[in-house]
Amino acid sequence: MTEVSSLTGRLLVATPALADPNFDRAVVLLLDHDEEGSLGVVLNRPTPVGVGDILESWAALAGEPGVVFQGGPVSLDSALGVAVVPGEAGRAPEAGRVSAPAEDGPLGWRRVHGAIGLVDLEAPPELLAAAVGSLRIFAGYAGWGPGQLEDELSEGAWYVVESEPGDVSSPAPERLWRSVLRRQRSELAMVATYPDDPSLN
């Protein structure tokens, strides 16, 4: 198999052609992508369930809206925490710097890409409280087996774009699909104007 170029930390933005209702207008942050498959969370599917209803100790750190998000159709009974750690602790190691320590961030947080990382929800929230800029809790995730995401990409199901730390904590998740597309410096910005129901066009 050819070597997979890692898309970890990038966004998958559903194209209007993607027919799977689980991913209609979805914006997925890829948390892991290699030859063994891919794993990500859908950033724009808030649920009516408050974070305090299932993870009371983390509720104070959760950004607005303070609800659990449906991260994808897999393992809906499991929770994933994704947090942005701004400043020095969240910054990627500089080029030319000798190997960065494995734990280059607060205890209980593991860098995924740039300032974005995964939170150990078993850790005491106090460990992270001072460092976390924003936290989002996801129920479930989106997963792809080896080569499956590459097949979907070649079929034109997804646009791959750079993520920004603010995407994780967007206070208006229902507008994230359009806003991510609109900021692209290419013809993708035009896709943001695609009607919700093309038959009404």
PDB file of C-alpha atoms in Angstrom, residues 21-182:
ATOM      1  CA  PRO A  21     -27.165  11.750   6.266  1.00  0.00           C
ATOM      2  CA  ASN A  22     -24.684  11.291   9.153  1.00  0.00           C
ATOM      3  CA  PHE A  23     -22.400  13.756   7.383  1.00  0.00           C
ATOM      4  CA  ASP A  24     -24.763  16.191   5.654  1.00  0.00           C
ATOM      5  CA  ARG A  25     -23.002  19.604   5.838  1.00  0.00           C
ATOM      6  CA  ALA A  26     -20.582  18.115   8.380  1.00  0.00           C
ATOM      7  CA  VAL A  27     -17.253  19.647   9.367  1.00  0.00           C
ATOM      8  CA  VAL A  28     -14.990  16.897  10.746  1.00  0.00           C
ATOM      9  CA  LEU A  29     -11.745  17.549  12.627  1.00  0.00           C
ATOM     10  CA  LEU A  30      -9.360  14.668  11.937  1.00  0.00           C
ATOM     11  CA  LEU A  31      -7.735  13.591  15.209  1.00  0.00           C
ATOM     12  CA  ASP A  32      -5.807  10.702  13.676  1.00  0.00           C
ATOM     13  CA  HIS A  33      -5.044   9.675  10.087  1.00  0.00           C
ATOM     14  CA  ASP A  34      -2.547   7.046   8.983  1.00  0.00           C
ATOM     15  CA  GLU A  35      -2.349   3.788   7.021  1.00  0.00           C
ATOM     16  CA  GLU A  36      -4.438   2.042   9.687  1.00  0.00           C
ATOM     17  CA  GLY A  37      -7.413   4.366   9.157  1.00  0.00           C
ATOM     18  CA  SER A  38      -8.813   7.671  10.327  1.00  0.00           C
ATOM     19  CA  LEU A  39     -10.687   9.042  13.312  1.00  0.00           C
ATOM     20  CA  GLY A  40     -12.322  12.415  13.738  1.00  0.00           C
ATOM     21  CA  VAL A  41     -15.161  14.322  15.368  1.00  0.00           C
ATOM     22  CA  VAL A  42     -17.983  16.267  13.734  1.00  0.00           C
ATOM     23  CA  LEU A  43     -17.669  19.848  15.010  1.00  0.00           C
ATOM     24  CA  ASN A  44     -21.125  21.109  14.048  1.00  0.00           C
ATOM     25  CA  ARG A  45     -23.659  18.676  15.583  1.00  0.00           C
ATOM     26  CA  PRO A  46     -24.733  20.056  18.998  1.00  0.00           C
ATOM     27  CA  THR A  47     -27.159  17.900  20.968  1.00  0.00           C
ATOM     28  CA  PRO A  48     -29.713  19.163  23.529  1.00  0.00           C
ATOM     29  CA  VAL A  49     -27.758  17.371  26.312  1.00  0.00           C
ATOM     30  CA  GLY A  50     -25.786  19.679  28.602  1.00  0.00           C
ATOM     31  CA  VAL A  51     -22.175  18.777  29.464  1.00  0.00           C
ATOM     32  CA  GLY A  52     -23.149  19.049  33.156  1.00  0.00           C
ATOM     33  CA  ASP A  53     -25.769  16.313  32.648  1.00  0.00           C
ATOM     34  CA  ILE A  54     -23.143  13.680  31.829  1.00  0.00           C
ATOM     35  CA  LEU A  55     -19.754  15.074  32.930  1.00  0.00           C
ATOM     36  CA  GLU A  56     -20.604  17.521  35.700  1.00  0.00           C
ATOM     37  CA  SER A  57     -16.993  18.128  36.730  1.00  0.00           C
ATOM     38  CA  TRP A  58     -16.070  19.320  33.194  1.00  0.00           C
ATOM     39  CA  ALA A  59     -19.103  21.589  32.653  1.00  0.00           C
ATOM     40  CA  ALA A  60     -17.375  24.761  33.872  1.00  0.00           C
ATOM     41  CA  LEU A  61     -14.600  24.368  31.251  1.00  0.00           C
ATOM     42  CA  ALA A  62     -16.929  23.658  28.316  1.00  0.00           C
ATOM     43  CA  GLY A  63     -17.301  26.493  25.810  1.00  0.00           C
ATOM     44  CA  GLU A  64     -20.623  27.920  24.607  1.00  0.00           C
ATOM     45  CA  PRO A  65     -22.935  26.318  23.778  1.00  0.00           C
ATOM     46  CA  GLY A  66     -22.255  24.163  26.863  1.00  0.00           C
ATOM     47  CA  VAL A  67     -23.725  21.033  25.329  1.00  0.00           C
ATOM     48  CA  VAL A  68     -22.404  17.669  24.218  1.00  0.00           C
ATOM     49  CA  PHE A  69     -21.794  17.387  20.477  1.00  0.00           C
ATOM     50  CA  GLN A  70     -22.455  14.262  18.424  1.00  0.00           C
ATOM     51  CA  GLY A  71     -18.937  13.516  17.214  1.00  0.00           C
ATOM     52  CA  GLY A  72     -20.058  10.882  14.733  1.00  0.00           C
ATOM     53  CA  PRO A  73     -22.022   7.682  14.336  1.00  0.00           C
ATOM     54  CA  VAL A  74     -19.475   5.363  16.063  1.00  0.00           C
ATOM     55  CA  SER A  75     -19.518   4.607  19.840  1.00  0.00           C
ATOM     56  CA  LEU A  76     -22.186   7.135  20.791  1.00  0.00           C
ATOM     57  CA  ASP A  77     -21.936   5.962  24.409  1.00  0.00           C
ATOM     58  CA  SER A  78     -18.311   7.109  24.728  1.00  0.00           C
ATOM     59  CA  ALA A  79     -17.101  10.662  25.333  1.00  0.00           C
ATOM     60  CA  LEU A  80     -14.112  12.465  23.820  1.00  0.00           C
ATOM     61  CA  GLY A  81     -12.810  15.820  24.999  1.00  0.00           C
ATOM     62  CA  VAL A  82     -11.065  18.174  22.568  1.00  0.00           C
ATOM     63  CA  ALA A  83      -9.467  21.328  23.939  1.00  0.00           C
ATOM     64  CA  VAL A  84      -7.518  24.286  22.647  1.00  0.00           C
ATOM     65  CA  VAL A  85      -4.530  25.274  24.788  1.00  0.00           C
ATOM     66  CA  PRO A  86      -3.464  28.768  23.710  1.00  0.00           C
ATOM     67  CA  GLY A  87      -0.068  30.375  24.187  1.00  0.00           C
ATOM     68  CA  GLU A  88       3.272  28.655  24.807  1.00  0.00           C
ATOM     69  CA  ALA A  89       1.845  25.367  26.112  1.00  0.00           C
ATOM     70  CA  GLY A  90      -0.283  24.926  23.018  1.00  0.00           C
ATOM     71  CA  ARG A  91       2.329  25.993  20.498  1.00  0.00           C
ATOM     72  CA  ALA A  92       3.946  23.378  18.258  1.00  0.00           C
ATOM     73  CA  PRO A  93       7.717  22.948  18.681  1.00  0.00           C
ATOM     74  CA  GLU A  94       9.678  25.482  16.637  1.00  0.00           C
ATOM     75  CA  ALA A  95      11.664  24.354  13.605  1.00  0.00           C
ATOM     76  CA  GLY A  96      15.285  23.728  14.450  1.00  0.00           C
ATOM     77  CA  ARG A  97      14.508  23.105  18.107  1.00  0.00           C
ATOM     78  CA  VAL A  98      15.992  19.911  19.458  1.00  0.00           C
ATOM     79  CA  SER A  99      13.355  17.286  20.226  1.00  0.00           C
ATOM     80  CA  ALA A 100      10.505  18.700  22.248  1.00  0.00           C
ATOM     81  CA  PRO A 101       9.538  16.844  25.413  1.00  0.00           C
ATOM     82  CA  ALA A 102       6.775  14.298  24.899  1.00  0.00           C
ATOM     83  CA  GLU A 103       4.621  16.119  27.459  1.00  0.00           C
ATOM     84  CA  ASP A 104       4.701  19.585  25.891  1.00  0.00           C
ATOM     85  CA  GLY A 105       1.428  20.800  27.298  1.00  0.00           C
ATOM     86  CA  PRO A 106      -0.561  20.559  30.497  1.00  0.00           C
ATOM     87  CA  LEU A 107      -1.031  17.230  32.252  1.00  0.00           C
ATOM     88  CA  GLY A 108      -4.152  15.462  30.964  1.00  0.00           C
ATOM     89  CA  TRP A 109      -3.880  16.973  27.448  1.00  0.00           C
ATOM     90  CA  ARG A 110      -2.239  15.394  24.376  1.00  0.00           C
ATOM     91  CA  ARG A 111      -1.458  17.544  21.340  1.00  0.00           C
ATOM     92  CA  VAL A 112      -3.149  16.528  18.080  1.00  0.00           C
ATOM     93  CA  HIS A 113      -2.207  19.512  15.924  1.00  0.00           C
ATOM     94  CA  GLY A 114      -0.969  22.979  16.868  1.00  0.00           C
ATOM     95  CA  ALA A 115      -2.948  24.236  19.869  1.00  0.00           C
ATOM     96  CA  ILE A 116      -5.625  21.511  19.496  1.00  0.00           C
ATOM     97  CA  GLY A 117      -5.418  18.381  21.631  1.00  0.00           C
ATOM     98  CA  LEU A 118      -7.300  15.538  23.276  1.00  0.00           C
ATOM     99  CA  VAL A 119      -8.291  15.728  26.931  1.00  0.00           C
ATOM    100  CA  ASP A 120      -8.061  12.793  29.325  1.00  0.00           C
ATOM    101  CA  LEU A 121     -11.574  12.970  30.789  1.00  0.00           C
ATOM    102  CA  GLU A 122     -10.469  10.669  33.625  1.00  0.00           C
ATOM    103  CA  ALA A 123      -8.028  13.347  34.839  1.00  0.00           C
ATOM    104  CA  PRO A 124      -9.137  15.932  37.408  1.00  0.00           C
ATOM    105  CA  PRO A 125     -10.401  19.043  35.525  1.00  0.00           C
ATOM    106  CA  GLU A 126      -8.353  21.248  37.900  1.00  0.00           C
ATOM    107  CA  LEU A 127      -5.173  20.029  36.155  1.00  0.00           C
ATOM    108  CA  LEU A 128      -6.293  21.707  32.947  1.00  0.00           C
ATOM    109  CA  ALA A 129      -8.449  24.579  34.173  1.00  0.00           C
ATOM    110  CA  ALA A 130      -5.711  27.238  33.998  1.00  0.00           C
ATOM    111  CA  ALA A 131      -4.382  26.170  30.577  1.00  0.00           C
ATOM    112  CA  VAL A 132      -7.500  25.363  28.548  1.00  0.00           C
ATOM    113  CA  GLY A 133      -8.842  28.111  26.313  1.00  0.00           C
ATOM    114  CA  SER A 134     -11.875  26.118  25.245  1.00  0.00           C
ATOM    115  CA  LEU A 135     -13.181  22.584  25.692  1.00  0.00           C
ATOM    116  CA  ARG A 136     -15.748  20.665  23.727  1.00  0.00           C
ATOM    117  CA  ILE A 137     -17.184  17.263  24.675  1.00  0.00           C
ATOM    118  CA  PHE A 138     -18.186  14.825  21.921  1.00  0.00           C
ATOM    119  CA  ALA A 139     -20.337  11.705  22.169  1.00  0.00           C
ATOM    120  CA  GLY A 140     -19.071   9.259  19.586  1.00  0.00           C
ATOM    121  CA  TYR A 141     -16.736   9.809  16.663  1.00  0.00           C
ATOM    122  CA  ALA A 142     -16.379   9.324  12.923  1.00  0.00           C
ATOM    123  CA  GLY A 143     -14.117   6.465  11.871  1.00  0.00           C
ATOM    124  CA  TRP A 144     -12.753   5.090   8.622  1.00  0.00           C
ATOM    125  CA  GLY A 145     -10.869   1.836   8.024  1.00  0.00           C
ATOM    126  CA  PRO A 146      -7.605   1.598   6.047  1.00  0.00           C
ATOM    127  CA  GLY A 147      -8.014   3.322   2.668  1.00  0.00           C
ATOM    128  CA  GLN A 148     -11.717   4.089   3.239  1.00  0.00           C
ATOM    129  CA  LEU A 149     -11.294   7.846   3.667  1.00  0.00           C
ATOM    130  CA  GLU A 150      -8.940   7.995   0.668  1.00  0.00           C
ATOM    131  CA  ASP A 151     -11.668   6.315  -1.416  1.00  0.00           C
ATOM    132  CA  GLU A 152     -14.228   8.882  -0.253  1.00  0.00           C
ATOM    133  CA  LEU A 153     -11.803  11.710  -1.050  1.00  0.00           C
ATOM    134  CA  SER A 154     -11.218  10.401  -4.556  1.00  0.00           C
ATOM    135  CA  GLU A 155     -14.996  10.161  -5.033  1.00  0.00           C
ATOM    136  CA  GLY A 156     -15.319  13.865  -4.171  1.00  0.00           C
ATOM    137  CA  ALA A 157     -17.225  13.396  -0.893  1.00  0.00           C
ATOM    138  CA  TRP A 158     -15.019  15.774   1.138  1.00  0.00           C
ATOM    139  CA  TYR A 159     -13.041  18.982   0.811  1.00  0.00           C
ATOM    140  CA  VAL A 160      -9.829  18.939   2.893  1.00  0.00           C
ATOM    141  CA  VAL A 161      -8.926  22.324   4.397  1.00  0.00           C
ATOM    142  CA  GLU A 162      -6.747  23.687   7.194  1.00  0.00           C
ATOM    143  CA  SER A 163      -8.281  23.887  10.648  1.00  0.00           C
ATOM    144  CA  GLU A 164      -8.119  26.899  12.936  1.00  0.00           C
ATOM    145  CA  PRO A 165      -8.234  26.601  16.748  1.00  0.00           C
ATOM    146  CA  GLY A 166     -11.516  28.565  16.807  1.00  0.00           C
ATOM    147  CA  ASP A 167     -13.252  25.866  14.748  1.00  0.00           C
ATOM    148  CA  VAL A 168     -13.277  23.533  17.756  1.00  0.00           C
ATOM    149  CA  SER A 169     -15.103  26.057  19.931  1.00  0.00           C
ATOM    150  CA  SER A 170     -17.263  27.907  17.415  1.00  0.00           C
ATOM    151  CA  PRO A 171     -20.121  29.521  19.380  1.00  0.00           C
ATOM    152  CA  ALA A 172     -22.330  29.186  16.272  1.00  0.00           C
ATOM    153  CA  PRO A 173     -21.750  25.567  15.183  1.00  0.00           C
ATOM    154  CA  GLU A 174     -24.783  25.635  12.865  1.00  0.00           C
ATOM    155  CA  ARG A 175     -22.903  28.181  10.688  1.00  0.00           C
ATOM    156  CA  LEU A 176     -19.531  26.396  10.737  1.00  0.00           C
ATOM    157  CA  TRP A 177     -19.922  24.620   7.363  1.00  0.00           C
ATOM    158  CA  ARG A 178     -20.509  27.904   5.532  1.00  0.00           C
ATOM    159  CA  SER A 179     -17.921  29.900   7.496  1.00  0.00           C
ATOM    160  CA  VAL A 180     -15.124  27.338   6.954  1.00  0.00           C
ATOM    161  CA  LEU A 181     -15.839  27.287   3.212  1.00  0.00           C
ATOM    162  CA  ARG A 182     -16.196  31.075   3.008  1.00  0.00           C
TER     163      ARG A 182
END
